[in-house]
Amino acid sequence: MAFVSSGVEYALHCLLYISQRDGVKEANVRDLAELQGVPVDFLAKIFTRLKKSGIVNSTEGARGGFHLARSPESISVKDVIEAVDGDKALFECKEIRERCAVFDRQAPQWATEGVCSIHRIMLDAEQAMRQVFSQHTLASLSASTNKKAPAEFNQQILQWFESRPSNHRVSSE
């Protein structure tokens, strides 16, 4: 099992589309899912979690959708991971050192005292990983993505969203 789920990947990609300065400011889940070829129902659940965590807000109605609740600079990758996947540990120590056959079901104190050496490594790795996730924001992700994509890509994305039926007003005639 991956520490970071595919739901986080879907969320980050979607959030990048609605966090661009000169891009789409609000989009509905159906359009975001179609744009990226991801399951609509799964993405809807992800956006429910993002809203509950205060990363996005929603607008009701036929032309409603989701928009960022905070600035892209204030939303870290760690925030998105915790919103989508929860605050789960990288590693769950099973304390197998207590079950060594040599100890005949009575492990001595020296064998079980303190944090397991293997668990310590995992805790250190998790702390380093969370620190890296905290240092990167939607704004920094967006900046690196924009350096990679051709200049016309953002305009193509805007045009794609503007052409969506969800952005067309129903005539009252």
Tab-separated table of C-alpha atoms in Angstrom:
chain	number	residue	atom	x	y	z
A	1	MET	CA	0.000	0.000	0.000
A	2	ALA	CA	1.275	3.434	-0.898
A	3	PHE	CA	1.673	6.004	1.853
A	4	VAL	CA	0.142	8.646	-0.403
A	5	SER	CA	-2.972	7.499	-2.248
A	6	SER	CA	-4.026	8.130	-5.820
A	7	GLY	CA	-6.719	10.359	-4.317
A	8	VAL	CA	-4.014	12.804	-3.258
A	9	GLU	CA	-2.604	12.798	-6.775
A	10	TYR	CA	-6.075	13.501	-8.214
A	11	ALA	CA	-6.654	16.253	-5.654
A	12	LEU	CA	-3.339	17.990	-6.314
A	13	HIS	CA	-3.827	17.949	-10.082
A	14	CYS	CA	-7.333	19.358	-9.731
A	15	LEU	CA	-6.245	22.004	-7.248
A	16	LEU	CA	-3.496	23.099	-9.629
A	17	TYR	CA	-6.118	23.838	-12.276
A	18	ILE	CA	-8.113	26.078	-9.951
A	19	SER	CA	-5.089	27.746	-8.354
A	20	GLN	CA	-3.540	29.339	-11.436
A	21	ARG	CA	-3.443	33.155	-11.261
A	22	ASP	CA	-4.655	33.577	-14.807
A	23	GLY	CA	-6.587	30.351	-14.944
A	24	VAL	CA	-9.788	28.696	-13.912
A	25	LYS	CA	-10.972	30.052	-10.566
A	26	GLU	CA	-13.826	27.594	-10.046
A	27	ALA	CA	-14.729	24.244	-11.577
A	28	ASN	CA	-17.157	21.451	-10.912
A	29	VAL	CA	-16.064	17.922	-10.119
A	30	ARG	CA	-17.541	16.444	-13.294
A	31	ASP	CA	-15.483	18.765	-15.517
A	32	LEU	CA	-12.310	18.259	-13.473
A	33	ALA	CA	-12.771	14.493	-13.642
A	34	GLU	CA	-13.404	14.526	-17.384
A	35	LEU	CA	-10.432	16.792	-18.051
A	36	GLN	CA	-8.089	14.354	-16.347
A	37	GLY	CA	-9.789	11.037	-17.038
A	38	VAL	CA	-10.444	10.175	-13.402
A	39	PRO	CA	-13.584	8.659	-11.818
A	40	VAL	CA	-16.221	11.318	-11.053
A	41	ASP	CA	-17.633	9.609	-7.954
A	42	PHE	CA	-14.210	9.138	-6.416
A	43	LEU	CA	-13.247	12.745	-7.165
A	44	ALA	CA	-16.506	13.964	-5.585
A	45	LYS	CA	-15.561	12.175	-2.348
A	46	ILE	CA	-12.111	13.746	-2.480
A	47	PHE	CA	-13.573	17.229	-2.886
A	48	THR	CA	-15.899	16.602	0.050
A	49	ARG	CA	-12.802	15.929	2.168
A	50	LEU	CA	-11.020	18.991	0.770
A	51	LYS	CA	-14.022	21.141	1.650
A	52	LYS	CA	-14.306	19.677	5.142
A	53	SER	CA	-10.640	20.495	5.739
A	54	GLY	CA	-11.043	24.108	4.584
A	55	ILE	CA	-8.955	23.825	1.418
A	56	VAL	CA	-11.848	24.517	-0.957
A	57	ASN	CA	-15.275	26.081	-0.772
A	58	SER	CA	-18.192	25.380	-3.059
A	59	THR	CA	-20.785	27.399	-4.903
A	60	GLU	CA	-24.222	25.836	-5.283
A	61	GLY	CA	-26.339	25.810	-8.409
A	62	ALA	CA	-26.137	24.779	-12.035
A	63	ARG	CA	-22.986	26.814	-12.574
A	64	GLY	CA	-21.551	26.009	-9.170
A	65	GLY	CA	-18.297	24.346	-8.428
A	66	PHE	CA	-15.281	24.425	-6.186
A	67	HIS	CA	-12.760	27.187	-5.614
A	68	LEU	CA	-9.833	27.584	-3.243
A	69	ALA	CA	-10.777	28.649	0.279
A	70	ARG	CA	-7.269	30.001	0.912
A	71	SER	CA	-4.443	31.354	-1.180
A	72	PRO	CA	-2.316	28.816	-3.098
A	73	GLU	CA	0.683	29.979	-1.046
A	74	SER	CA	-1.015	28.864	2.168
A	75	ILE	CA	-2.032	25.359	1.044
A	76	SER	CA	0.785	22.856	1.434
A	77	VAL	CA	1.058	19.433	-0.123
A	78	LYS	CA	0.939	18.124	3.468
A	79	ASP	CA	-2.424	19.876	3.958
A	80	VAL	CA	-3.829	18.099	0.901
A	81	ILE	CA	-2.420	14.714	1.924
A	82	GLU	CA	-3.930	15.000	5.394
A	83	ALA	CA	-7.267	16.199	3.998
A	84	VAL	CA	-7.561	13.312	1.546
A	85	ASP	CA	-5.780	10.438	3.319
A	86	GLY	CA	-5.904	11.529	6.944
A	87	ASP	CA	-2.950	11.776	9.276
A	88	LYS	CA	-1.793	8.193	8.969
A	89	ALA	CA	1.597	6.860	9.986
A	90	LEU	CA	4.117	5.713	7.401
A	91	PHE	CA	4.870	2.567	9.388
A	92	GLU	CA	3.086	0.554	12.044
A	93	CYS	CA	5.531	-1.259	14.302
A	94	LYS	CA	4.271	-4.721	15.271
A	95	GLU	CA	6.790	-5.057	18.137
A	96	ILE	CA	7.929	-8.456	16.896
A	97	ARG	CA	11.079	-8.071	18.972
A	98	GLU	CA	8.923	-9.209	21.927
A	99	ARG	CA	8.171	-12.518	20.199
A	100	CYS	CA	11.709	-13.789	19.618
A	101	ALA	CA	11.715	-17.570	20.215
A	102	VAL	CA	14.943	-17.340	22.232
A	103	PHE	CA	13.103	-15.330	24.894
A	104	ASP	CA	10.550	-18.104	25.466
A	105	ARG	CA	7.645	-15.615	25.583
A	106	GLN	CA	9.360	-13.456	28.225
A	107	ALA	CA	11.430	-10.812	26.472
A	108	PRO	CA	14.005	-9.146	28.702
A	109	GLN	CA	13.734	-5.416	29.282
A	110	TRP	CA	16.841	-4.650	27.218
A	111	ALA	CA	15.164	-6.192	24.142
A	112	THR	CA	11.992	-4.131	24.330
A	113	GLU	CA	13.147	-0.932	26.006
A	114	GLY	CA	12.609	2.264	24.045
A	115	VAL	CA	11.628	2.589	20.439
A	116	CYS	CA	12.527	-0.318	18.186
A	117	SER	CA	15.569	0.533	16.018
A	118	ILE	CA	13.617	-0.241	12.863
A	119	HIS	CA	10.687	1.859	14.029
A	120	ARG	CA	13.100	4.749	14.804
A	121	ILE	CA	14.320	4.773	11.196
A	122	MET	CA	10.728	4.799	9.948
A	123	LEU	CA	9.806	7.656	12.305
A	124	ASP	CA	12.818	9.685	11.123
A	125	ALA	CA	11.915	9.036	7.481
A	126	GLU	CA	8.297	10.018	8.106
A	127	GLN	CA	9.326	13.248	9.811
A	128	ALA	CA	11.621	14.165	6.903
A	129	MET	CA	8.915	13.338	4.373
A	130	ARG	CA	6.304	15.443	6.176
A	131	GLN	CA	8.762	18.328	6.323
A	132	VAL	CA	9.253	18.156	2.543
A	133	PHE	CA	5.483	17.997	2.004
A	134	SER	CA	5.066	21.052	4.251
A	135	GLN	CA	7.628	23.073	2.276
A	136	HIS	CA	5.782	22.728	-1.030
A	137	THR	CA	2.561	24.627	-1.680
A	138	LEU	CA	0.050	24.799	-4.493
A	139	ALA	CA	1.777	28.027	-5.516
A	140	SER	CA	5.206	26.376	-5.732
A	141	LEU	CA	3.758	23.358	-7.573
A	142	SER	CA	1.992	25.687	-9.962
A	143	ALA	CA	5.182	27.634	-10.619
A	144	SER	CA	7.142	24.481	-11.444
A	145	THR	CA	4.314	23.178	-13.639
A	146	ASN	CA	4.126	26.480	-15.500
A	147	LYS	CA	7.862	26.356	-16.231
A	148	LYS	CA	7.398	22.960	-17.840
A	149	ALA	CA	4.206	23.587	-19.849
A	150	PRO	CA	4.132	25.690	-23.008
A	151	ALA	CA	2.715	29.189	-22.525
A	152	GLU	CA	-0.434	28.400	-24.514
A	153	PHE	CA	-1.384	25.458	-22.280
A	154	ASN	CA	-3.088	27.623	-19.634
A	155	GLN	CA	-5.089	29.337	-22.372
A	156	GLN	CA	-6.124	25.947	-23.771
A	157	ILE	CA	-7.283	24.858	-20.320
A	158	LEU	CA	-9.296	28.061	-19.880
A	159	GLN	CA	-10.932	27.586	-23.274
A	160	TRP	CA	-11.720	23.954	-22.490
A	161	PHE	CA	-13.477	24.917	-19.239
A	162	GLU	CA	-15.325	27.799	-20.908
A	163	SER	CA	-16.660	25.421	-23.557
A	164	ARG	CA	-18.155	23.083	-20.963
A	165	PRO	CA	-21.971	22.870	-20.773
A	166	SER	CA	-21.741	23.680	-17.060
A	167	ASN	CA	-20.506	27.152	-18.000
A	168	HIS	CA	-23.349	27.938	-20.394
A	169	ARG	CA	-26.324	29.847	-19.106
A	170	VAL	CA	-29.755	28.402	-19.796
A	171	SER	CA	-31.806	30.763	-21.913
A	172	SER	CA	-35.064	31.945	-20.325
A	173	GLU	CA	-36.818	32.339	-23.670
